[in-house]
Structure formats: structure tokens, C-alpha cells
Short mmCIF file of C-alpha atoms in Angstrom, two decimals:
data_model
loop_
_atom_site.label_atom_id
_atom_site.label_comp_id
_atom_site.label_asym_id
_atom_site.label_seq_id
_atom_site.Cartn_x
_atom_site.Cartn_y
_atom_site.Cartn_z
CA UNK A 1 43.37 148.29 125.51
CA UNK A 2 40.59 150.81 125.95
CA UNK A 3 39.74 154.00 128.04
CA UNK A 4 36.46 154.57 129.95
CA UNK A 5 35.96 158.52 131.25
CA UNK A 6 33.57 158.66 133.79
CA UNK A 7 31.12 161.15 134.92
CA UNK A 8 30.68 162.94 137.24
CA UNK A 9 34.42 163.20 139.08
CA UNK A 10 32.95 164.05 142.42
CA UNK A 11 29.68 165.43 143.27
CA UNK A 12 27.78 166.30 147.37
CA UNK A 13 24.39 165.12 147.03
CA UNK A 14 21.55 165.88 149.36
CA UNK A 15 20.66 162.66 151.43
CA UNK A 16 17.38 161.03 149.16
CA UNK A 17 18.60 161.98 146.30
CA UNK A 18 20.05 159.92 143.65
CA UNK A 19 22.99 160.57 140.84
CA UNK A 20 22.74 158.90 138.16
CA UNK A 21 27.84 158.24 136.74
CA UNK A 22 28.43 157.09 133.59
CA UNK A 23 31.08 155.19 131.78
CA UNK A 24 31.97 155.32 128.01
CA UNK A 25 34.41 153.57 126.99
CA UNK A 26 36.32 153.95 123.28
CA UNK A 27 35.46 150.53 121.94
CA UNK A 28 33.29 148.44 122.51
CA UNK A 29 33.50 145.79 125.29
CA UNK A 30 31.87 142.47 127.06
CA UNK A 31 31.99 142.71 130.11
CA UNK A 32 31.90 145.90 132.57
CA UNK A 33 31.73 146.53 136.12
CA UNK A 34 30.74 148.78 138.70
CA UNK A 35 32.79 148.86 142.31
CA UNK A 36 32.89 151.28 145.31
CA UNK A 37 35.27 151.48 147.26
CA UNK A 38 33.77 152.87 151.48
CA UNK A 39 35.88 154.84 153.34
CA UNK A 40 39.25 153.41 154.55
CA UNK A 41 37.96 148.86 152.41
CA UNK A 42 38.64 147.69 149.58
CA UNK A 43 37.09 147.96 145.68
CA UNK A 44 34.10 145.94 145.79
CA UNK A 45 31.94 144.99 143.06
CA UNK A 46 28.84 146.47 143.06
CA UNK A 47 27.44 144.83 140.37
CA UNK A 48 27.63 143.04 136.41
CA UNK A 49 26.32 144.90 133.59
CA UNK A 50 25.11 143.19 131.08
CA UNK A 51 24.00 144.61 127.79
CA UNK A 52 20.62 143.75 126.39
CA UNK A 53 19.03 142.29 130.12
CA UNK A 54 19.20 143.12 133.66
CA UNK A 55 22.63 143.58 135.40
CA UNK A 56 24.02 141.04 138.06
CA UNK A 57 24.06 142.30 141.59
CA UNK A 58 26.19 140.86 143.98
CA UNK A 59 25.12 139.89 147.50
CA UNK A 60 23.94 143.10 149.64
CA UNK A 61 23.50 145.89 146.74
CA UNK A 62 19.81 145.71 144.75
CA UNK A 63 18.26 146.78 141.21
CA UNK A 64 15.98 149.97 143.24
CA UNK A 65 19.44 151.56 145.06
CA UNK A 66 21.79 151.04 142.32
CA UNK A 67 19.59 150.45 139.21
CA UNK A 68 22.43 149.87 136.05
CA UNK A 69 22.06 150.71 132.34
CA UNK A 70 23.84 149.37 129.46
CA UNK A 71 21.64 149.80 126.42
CA UNK A 72 25.58 149.37 124.52
CA UNK A 73 28.07 147.64 124.67
CA UNK A 74 30.00 150.56 125.16
CA UNK A 75 27.91 152.90 128.21
CA UNK A 76 26.79 152.23 131.02
CA UNK A 77 25.42 154.12 134.33
CA UNK A 78 24.38 153.71 137.84
CA UNK A 79 22.30 154.93 140.13
CA UNK A 80 22.60 155.39 143.04
CA UNK A 81 18.85 156.06 144.56
CA UNK A 82 17.94 157.24 147.44
CA UNK A 83 20.98 158.43 148.89
CA UNK A 84 22.69 158.77 153.10
CA UNK A 85 25.97 159.33 153.63
CA UNK A 86 26.96 155.36 154.09
CA UNK A 87 27.10 155.62 150.52
CA UNK A 88 30.10 157.88 149.70
CA UNK A 89 32.38 156.49 148.34
CA UNK A 90 34.70 156.62 145.34
CA UNK A 91 32.33 154.40 142.53
CA UNK A 92 34.56 153.28 139.42
CA UNK A 93 33.04 151.08 136.85
CA UNK A 94 36.02 148.91 134.52
CA UNK A 95 36.10 146.46 131.75
CA UNK A 96 37.54 143.47 130.92
CA UNK A 97 39.00 143.21 126.84
CA UNK A 98 40.13 139.09 128.48
CA UNK A 99 39.26 136.66 130.70
CA UNK A 100 41.75 136.93 133.55
CA UNK A 101 43.89 139.66 132.12
CA UNK A 102 44.72 143.68 133.05
CA UNK A 103 40.95 145.24 134.13
CA UNK A 104 40.16 148.93 132.77
CA UNK A 105 38.98 151.56 134.94
CA UNK A 106 37.26 155.66 134.67
CA UNK A 107 38.50 158.15 136.46
CA UNK A 108 35.88 157.62 139.74
CA UNK A 109 33.69 159.41 140.57
CA UNK A 110 33.46 160.72 144.13
CA UNK A 111 30.74 160.88 146.06
CA UNK A 112 30.12 162.64 149.50
CA UNK A 113 26.00 162.96 150.72
CA UNK A 114 25.27 164.85 153.51
CA UNK B 1 35.35 134.79 151.48
CA UNK B 2 38.68 135.12 149.31
CA UNK B 3 40.08 137.72 151.84
CA UNK B 4 43.46 139.52 150.54
CA UNK B 5 45.91 141.39 152.55
CA UNK B 6 48.14 143.99 151.23
CA UNK B 7 50.93 145.71 154.37
CA UNK B 8 51.78 148.26 154.66
CA UNK B 9 48.28 150.26 154.75
CA UNK B 10 50.21 153.65 153.99
CA UNK B 11 54.33 154.82 153.85
CA UNK B 12 56.22 157.82 153.40
CA UNK B 13 60.02 157.29 151.89
CA UNK B 14 62.12 159.81 150.96
CA UNK B 15 63.12 160.09 147.21
CA UNK B 16 65.70 158.10 146.11
CA UNK B 17 64.45 155.43 148.91
CA UNK B 18 63.89 152.39 147.82
CA UNK B 19 60.33 150.43 149.12
CA UNK B 20 58.30 147.68 148.64
CA UNK B 21 55.21 146.17 150.43
CA UNK B 22 53.72 143.15 150.21
CA UNK B 23 50.16 141.29 148.99
CA UNK B 24 48.66 137.83 151.37
CA UNK B 25 45.50 136.25 149.73
CA UNK B 26 45.41 132.05 150.36
CA UNK B 27 47.46 130.13 147.67
CA UNK B 28 44.29 128.09 147.77
CA UNK B 29 41.11 130.00 146.16
CA UNK B 30 44.43 131.58 143.02
CA UNK B 31 44.53 131.53 139.22
CA UNK B 32 46.38 135.06 138.86
CA UNK B 33 47.34 138.43 140.74
CA UNK B 34 46.82 141.70 139.35
CA UNK B 35 49.19 144.74 140.73
CA UNK B 36 47.60 148.05 139.95
CA UNK B 37 48.38 151.32 140.54
CA UNK B 38 46.47 154.44 142.15
CA UNK B 39 46.65 158.52 141.51
CA UNK B 40 44.50 160.12 142.87
CA UNK B 41 41.90 161.28 140.67
CA UNK B 42 43.16 158.99 138.06
CA UNK B 43 41.90 155.57 136.53
CA UNK B 44 44.10 152.35 137.93
CA UNK B 45 47.25 151.55 136.23
CA UNK B 46 47.33 147.64 135.58
CA UNK B 47 51.40 148.27 136.04
CA UNK B 48 51.17 143.74 136.21
CA UNK B 49 49.08 140.67 136.28
CA UNK B 50 51.56 137.49 137.25
CA UNK B 51 50.57 133.72 137.14
CA UNK B 52 52.85 131.72 137.47
CA UNK B 53 55.28 131.02 141.06
CA UNK B 54 58.43 132.47 141.52
CA UNK B 55 57.11 134.39 138.55
CA UNK B 56 59.05 137.80 138.43
CA UNK B 57 57.95 141.21 135.88
CA UNK B 58 59.87 143.99 135.79
CA UNK B 59 58.81 147.54 134.72
CA UNK B 60 61.60 150.34 134.81
CA UNK B 61 62.16 150.94 138.24
CA UNK B 62 59.39 149.31 139.54
CA UNK B 63 59.22 144.54 140.09
CA UNK B 64 56.85 142.31 140.79
CA UNK B 65 57.53 138.78 142.56
CA UNK B 66 55.00 136.05 143.16
CA UNK B 67 54.99 132.79 145.24
CA UNK B 68 51.53 131.09 144.67
CA UNK B 69 52.48 127.91 146.59
CA UNK B 70 53.23 130.02 150.39
CA UNK B 71 49.94 132.37 148.90
CA UNK B 72 52.34 136.28 148.52
CA UNK B 73 53.55 138.68 146.35
CA UNK B 74 56.00 141.28 147.26
CA UNK B 75 56.45 145.29 145.46
CA UNK B 76 59.35 146.55 145.08
CA UNK B 77 60.30 150.67 143.99
CA UNK B 78 63.68 151.21 143.39
CA UNK B 79 65.07 154.85 143.92
CA UNK B 80 61.62 156.10 145.39
CA UNK B 81 60.38 159.94 143.28
CA UNK B 82 57.70 162.09 143.51
CA UNK B 83 55.87 160.84 141.06
CA UNK B 84 55.63 157.18 142.55
CA UNK B 85 53.38 159.20 145.20
CA UNK B 86 49.54 156.97 144.56
CA UNK B 87 47.84 153.91 146.48
CA UNK B 88 49.18 150.12 144.65
CA UNK B 89 46.55 147.60 144.90
CA UNK B 90 46.77 144.26 144.86
CA UNK B 91 43.84 142.73 143.25
CA UNK B 92 43.46 138.56 142.83
CA UNK B 93 41.45 136.77 139.90
CA UNK B 94 40.07 133.85 142.27
CA UNK B 95 40.86 130.29 141.28
CA UNK B 96 39.10 128.62 137.84
CA UNK B 97 39.56 132.41 135.90
CA UNK B 98 36.87 135.20 136.31
CA UNK B 99 35.42 138.77 135.96
CA UNK B 100 35.20 138.60 139.67
CA UNK B 101 38.05 140.38 140.65
CA UNK B 102 39.32 140.53 144.71
CA UNK B 103 40.60 143.25 145.91
CA UNK B 104 43.19 144.94 148.80
CA UNK B 105 42.49 147.16 150.81
CA UNK B 106 45.79 149.10 148.44
CA UNK B 107 48.95 150.23 150.30
CA UNK B 108 49.28 153.95 149.35
CA UNK B 109 52.75 155.90 149.18
CA UNK B 110 53.53 159.13 149.70
CA UNK B 111 56.93 159.53 148.65
CA UNK B 112 58.29 163.58 149.32
CA UNK B 113 61.20 165.64 148.04
#
């Protein structure tokens, strides 16, 4: 298993500002992922956070908007930059210990941009 | 684009009722199916991971079945309790195995005491 501590749990931010979300895992993991759930939608993969190299972004997501850091095998951050109301979502980090087995998740960050 | 459909979107039942919900997915692009339980302000928690056609899994009052040929899975809750109130997510690992999970929108269950 894996226990993930995600912070902050929620925030209300002004448009144009940036928010950094942190995830700390209780043990080393290779694969770490960031997801977004917009209201009424499915969780959608933003990017895969790679240790020692740049994150791999999914179609529709770019590094300038969602910069990711992965300084070691237990920690990652996602920044939501230059926020607009459309960025209001739940952001969730996730890890996989073994491919094709269950994933483990942080508690989520509920972001509201006003 | 791999699409995972869940129904119903939300469900209200009385304590003690049994209930079930559905997940459908393209049978041609399937490796594994996961069910997760997600309570507000908590981490989604894995209930089951299933890969084989005809698989049935059970954890307490919750069970799930899988039909990979027709592309659907059912989740059953027997004798619902208020603590079962949560969003239940159906998630697919695409064919060939992949770390990129595909999520349904979830079924939000509310169990009234």
C-alpha cells in the first residue's frame, strides 16, 4: 500500500494568482500522477511526474500552465498558474506501485478560483 | 478515445436497501477494471481490481461482477448503511496494460438513515 499526504485540502484563490499543491508519499514510488476533476466531469490525467526529468503532459495540458516538480521518489508538486475560474476543480495526486494493480490517491485539493 | 460510462449518476436509498450500479466500457480496449470508493475530503479507496471475464469479487456487503465480452461491470451493495454514502468510481486500465487509468464520472450514493 501507499499513504499519500496531499496539501492543501482546499483553497479559494483570486484569478491571476498561482497555487502549488504538494503530495508526500510514505515510501519511494516510481510512478506518480496528477489528475483534475472539473465539476460534473471524470477525473482526467494532467501529467505523469517523472523523477529526475520533465513531467510528461497529456493532450490539452501544458507545462507553463501546470508546472510539476518531482525532486525525489517520495514527493511531487503541481502548480496551477495564472488561475481563472475554469481552473476550479478537484486536483488529485496518485501513485502506482505495480503496473495494472490498484492505484493510491491523495485526499484531493478542492480549488475555487474567484 | 476510451469512454467509461457509469449509471446512474446519483442514487438515494434508504438504510437497509440493497442497490447496484453499472459501469460500461469498450470490450475491445480493456485490460483491467477497478472500483474505487471516494468519500468527500478523503482519498479514493480501492475496492476491487478485476481482469477476467466472469470474475466476481466480494468485500463484506459489497460485491462486483465483470463481463469483459460485453463490456460491463456491476457493483452491488447489500443492506446499505449511511457509511456507504460515497461516490463509487469505475476505472479502466486500457488494453495492453498502462499506467494511464481512464475514469468514469462516478455514481454518487446517498444512504438515508
